[in-house]
Amino acid sequence: QVQLVESGGGLVQAGGSLRLSCAASGRTFSSSRMGWFRQGTGKEREFVAAINWSGGSTHYADSVKGRFNISRDTAKNTVYLQMNSLTPEDTAVYYCARAVGAFITSTRAYDSWGQGTQVTVSS
């Protein structure tokens, strides 16, 4: 029963930055987590980052550690993904999702997904 809408994608040069937003329509359980996944053309959807709605603890994929930052604004029911030092390897459709399980790096832990926003990094 959660509606998720991503925004902020676009075209950026290598080394540049983008900030993605994910707006949720309703209240999130304190025990839930919000995550970002991405899927490049012809590739499997992969975990990027996740954040606990309550407390704000975070977890990142090794490929984005030190470059990406996930955050949330509980008052706005919104999660963000700040992406820095982008490379063409980051080109993908980025999806926001809500997890109710503990295995946040797996798509199976998520029960609600946004439609995705395209991020393209040129070289």
PDB file of C-alpha atoms in Angstrom:
ATOM      1  CA  GLN A   1       0.000   0.000   0.000  1.00  0.00           C
ATOM      2  CA  VAL A   2       3.014   2.280  -0.399  1.00  0.00           C
ATOM      3  CA  GLN A   3       3.441   4.391  -3.493  1.00  0.00           C
ATOM      4  CA  LEU A   4       7.027   5.311  -4.367  1.00  0.00           C
ATOM      5  CA  VAL A   5       8.044   7.879  -6.955  1.00  0.00           C
ATOM      6  CA  GLU A   6      11.659   8.489  -7.939  1.00  0.00           C
ATOM      7  CA  SER A   7      12.986  11.677  -9.438  1.00  0.00           C
ATOM      8  CA  GLY A   8      16.263  13.437 -10.101  1.00  0.00           C
ATOM      9  CA  GLY A   9      17.775  11.242 -12.769  1.00  0.00           C
ATOM     10  CA  GLY A  10      19.381  12.613 -15.868  1.00  0.00           C
ATOM     11  CA  LEU A  11      22.526  12.914 -17.928  1.00  0.00           C
ATOM     12  CA  VAL A  12      25.780  13.827 -16.247  1.00  0.00           C
ATOM     13  CA  GLN A  13      29.441  13.781 -17.202  1.00  0.00           C
ATOM     14  CA  ALA A  14      31.864  11.400 -15.563  1.00  0.00           C
ATOM     15  CA  GLY A  15      33.033  12.830 -12.265  1.00  0.00           C
ATOM     16  CA  GLY A  16      29.818  14.732 -11.777  1.00  0.00           C
ATOM     17  CA  SER A  17      27.040  14.375  -9.234  1.00  0.00           C
ATOM     18  CA  LEU A  18      23.326  13.747  -9.095  1.00  0.00           C
ATOM     19  CA  ARG A  19      20.823  13.634  -6.289  1.00  0.00           C
ATOM     20  CA  LEU A  20      17.925  11.227  -6.532  1.00  0.00           C
ATOM     21  CA  SER A  21      14.753  11.540  -4.515  1.00  0.00           C
ATOM     22  CA  CYS A  22      12.105   8.996  -3.637  1.00  0.00           C
ATOM     23  CA  ALA A  23       8.806  10.216  -2.276  1.00  0.00           C
ATOM     24  CA  ALA A  24       6.610   7.783  -0.381  1.00  0.00           C
ATOM     25  CA  SER A  25       2.886   8.317  -0.243  1.00  0.00           C
ATOM     26  CA  GLY A  26       2.298   7.064   3.258  1.00  0.00           C
ATOM     27  CA  ARG A  27       3.749   6.502   6.659  1.00  0.00           C
ATOM     28  CA  THR A  28       6.586   4.027   7.003  1.00  0.00           C
ATOM     29  CA  PHE A  29       6.821   1.546   9.826  1.00  0.00           C
ATOM     30  CA  SER A  30       9.642   2.300  12.203  1.00  0.00           C
ATOM     31  CA  SER A  31      11.021  -1.187  11.631  1.00  0.00           C
ATOM     32  CA  SER A  32      11.131  -0.838   7.859  1.00  0.00           C
ATOM     33  CA  ARG A  33      14.005   0.145   5.626  1.00  0.00           C
ATOM     34  CA  MET A  34      14.257   2.024   2.377  1.00  0.00           C
ATOM     35  CA  GLY A  35      16.661   0.992  -0.309  1.00  0.00           C
ATOM     36  CA  TRP A  36      18.030   2.004  -3.668  1.00  0.00           C
ATOM     37  CA  PHE A  37      18.696  -0.512  -6.408  1.00  0.00           C
ATOM     38  CA  ARG A  38      19.884  -0.066  -9.944  1.00  0.00           C
ATOM     39  CA  GLN A  39      19.628  -2.027 -13.128  1.00  0.00           C
ATOM     40  CA  GLY A  40      21.814  -1.461 -16.142  1.00  0.00           C
ATOM     41  CA  THR A  41      20.821  -2.582 -19.600  1.00  0.00           C
ATOM     42  CA  GLY A  42      20.994  -6.339 -19.812  1.00  0.00           C
ATOM     43  CA  LYS A  43      21.983  -6.647 -16.170  1.00  0.00           C
ATOM     44  CA  GLU A  44      20.361  -7.919 -13.031  1.00  0.00           C
ATOM     45  CA  ARG A  45      18.943  -5.469 -10.563  1.00  0.00           C
ATOM     46  CA  GLU A  46      21.573  -4.848  -7.897  1.00  0.00           C
ATOM     47  CA  PHE A  47      21.627  -3.367  -4.446  1.00  0.00           C
ATOM     48  CA  VAL A  48      23.047   0.126  -4.032  1.00  0.00           C
ATOM     49  CA  ALA A  49      22.213   1.429  -0.568  1.00  0.00           C
ATOM     50  CA  ALA A  50      19.672   1.179   2.220  1.00  0.00           C
ATOM     51  CA  ILE A  51      18.683   3.135   5.278  1.00  0.00           C
ATOM     52  CA  ASN A  52      16.651   2.352   8.367  1.00  0.00           C
ATOM     53  CA  TRP A  53      13.647   4.608   8.567  1.00  0.00           C
ATOM     54  CA  SER A  54      14.025   4.764  12.307  1.00  0.00           C
ATOM     55  CA  GLY A  55      17.501   5.680  13.449  1.00  0.00           C
ATOM     56  CA  GLY A  56      18.951   6.303  10.015  1.00  0.00           C
ATOM     57  CA  SER A  57      21.630   3.617   9.973  1.00  0.00           C
ATOM     58  CA  THR A  58      22.912   2.952   6.467  1.00  0.00           C
ATOM     59  CA  HIS A  59      24.423   0.200   4.372  1.00  0.00           C
ATOM     60  CA  TYR A  60      26.147   0.489   1.001  1.00  0.00           C
ATOM     61  CA  ALA A  61      27.276  -1.755  -1.765  1.00  0.00           C
ATOM     62  CA  ASP A  62      31.046  -1.919  -2.038  1.00  0.00           C
ATOM     63  CA  SER A  63      30.899  -0.424  -5.506  1.00  0.00           C
ATOM     64  CA  VAL A  64      29.474   2.858  -4.224  1.00  0.00           C
ATOM     65  CA  LYS A  65      31.038   3.221  -0.790  1.00  0.00           C
ATOM     66  CA  GLY A  66      32.658   6.592  -0.377  1.00  0.00           C
ATOM     67  CA  ARG A  67      30.851   7.992  -3.414  1.00  0.00           C
ATOM     68  CA  PHE A  68      27.144   7.640  -2.683  1.00  0.00           C
ATOM     69  CA  ASN A  69      25.225   8.760   0.358  1.00  0.00           C
ATOM     70  CA  ILE A  70      21.713   7.694   1.302  1.00  0.00           C
ATOM     71  CA  SER A  71      19.607   9.786   3.627  1.00  0.00           C
ATOM     72  CA  ARG A  72      15.993  10.330   4.546  1.00  0.00           C
ATOM     73  CA  ASP A  73      13.678  13.092   5.624  1.00  0.00           C
ATOM     74  CA  THR A  74      11.039  11.534   7.836  1.00  0.00           C
ATOM     75  CA  ALA A  75       8.885  14.647   7.827  1.00  0.00           C
ATOM     76  CA  LYS A  76       8.669  14.526   4.034  1.00  0.00           C
ATOM     77  CA  ASN A  77       8.513  10.729   3.726  1.00  0.00           C
ATOM     78  CA  THR A  78      11.388  11.017   1.306  1.00  0.00           C
ATOM     79  CA  VAL A  79      14.670   9.199   0.838  1.00  0.00           C
ATOM     80  CA  TYR A  80      17.603  10.554  -1.118  1.00  0.00           C
ATOM     81  CA  LEU A  81      20.596   9.165  -2.892  1.00  0.00           C
ATOM     82  CA  GLN A  82      23.440  11.606  -3.352  1.00  0.00           C
ATOM     83  CA  MET A  83      25.735  10.269  -6.053  1.00  0.00           C
ATOM     84  CA  ASN A  84      29.205  11.722  -6.455  1.00  0.00           C
ATOM     85  CA  SER A  85      32.209  10.908  -8.605  1.00  0.00           C
ATOM     86  CA  LEU A  86      29.967   9.210 -11.101  1.00  0.00           C
ATOM     87  CA  THR A  87      31.390   6.931 -13.756  1.00  0.00           C
ATOM     88  CA  PRO A  88      29.827   5.349 -16.836  1.00  0.00           C
ATOM     89  CA  GLU A  89      29.554   2.140 -14.804  1.00  0.00           C
ATOM     90  CA  ASP A  90      26.919   3.882 -12.707  1.00  0.00           C
ATOM     91  CA  THR A  91      24.648   4.247 -15.711  1.00  0.00           C
ATOM     92  CA  ALA A  92      21.403   2.454 -14.902  1.00  0.00           C
ATOM     93  CA  VAL A  93      17.791   2.837 -13.993  1.00  0.00           C
ATOM     94  CA  TYR A  94      17.675   3.545 -10.289  1.00  0.00           C
ATOM     95  CA  TYR A  95      14.806   2.211  -8.231  1.00  0.00           C
ATOM     96  CA  CYS A  96      13.587   3.085  -4.780  1.00  0.00           C
ATOM     97  CA  ALA A  97      12.033   0.324  -2.687  1.00  0.00           C
ATOM     98  CA  ARG A  98      10.603  -0.374   0.741  1.00  0.00           C
ATOM     99  CA  ALA A  99      11.796  -3.389   2.682  1.00  0.00           C
ATOM    100  CA  VAL A 100      10.006  -5.146   5.498  1.00  0.00           C
ATOM    101  CA  GLY A 101      12.632  -7.835   5.959  1.00  0.00           C
ATOM    102  CA  ALA A 102      16.146  -7.729   7.310  1.00  0.00           C
ATOM    103  CA  PHE A 103      17.995  -8.926   4.207  1.00  0.00           C
ATOM    104  CA  ILE A 104      18.220  -5.503   2.681  1.00  0.00           C
ATOM    105  CA  THR A 105      20.706  -6.366  -0.063  1.00  0.00           C
ATOM    106  CA  SER A 106      18.247  -8.763  -1.664  1.00  0.00           C
ATOM    107  CA  THR A 107      15.337  -7.711  -3.815  1.00  0.00           C
ATOM    108  CA  ARG A 108      13.298 -10.375  -2.061  1.00  0.00           C
ATOM    109  CA  ALA A 109      13.233  -8.258   1.097  1.00  0.00           C
ATOM    110  CA  TYR A 110      11.336  -5.474  -0.655  1.00  0.00           C
ATOM    111  CA  ASP A 111       7.615  -5.435  -1.237  1.00  0.00           C
ATOM    112  CA  SER A 112       7.121  -2.045  -2.888  1.00  0.00           C
ATOM    113  CA  TRP A 113       9.000  -0.487  -5.791  1.00  0.00           C
ATOM    114  CA  GLY A 114       9.008   2.757  -7.647  1.00  0.00           C
ATOM    115  CA  GLN A 115       9.029   2.963 -11.425  1.00  0.00           C
ATOM    116  CA  GLY A 116      12.658   4.021 -11.603  1.00  0.00           C
ATOM    117  CA  THR A 117      14.608   7.011 -12.835  1.00  0.00           C
ATOM    118  CA  GLN A 118      17.279   6.885 -15.514  1.00  0.00           C
ATOM    119  CA  VAL A 119      20.828   7.926 -14.708  1.00  0.00           C
ATOM    120  CA  THR A 120      23.235   8.196 -17.603  1.00  0.00           C
ATOM    121  CA  VAL A 121      26.891   9.024 -17.095  1.00  0.00           C
ATOM    122  CA  SER A 122      28.844  10.010 -20.172  1.00  0.00           C
ATOM    123  CA  SER A 123      32.570   9.590 -20.593  1.00  0.00           C
TER     124      SER A 123
END
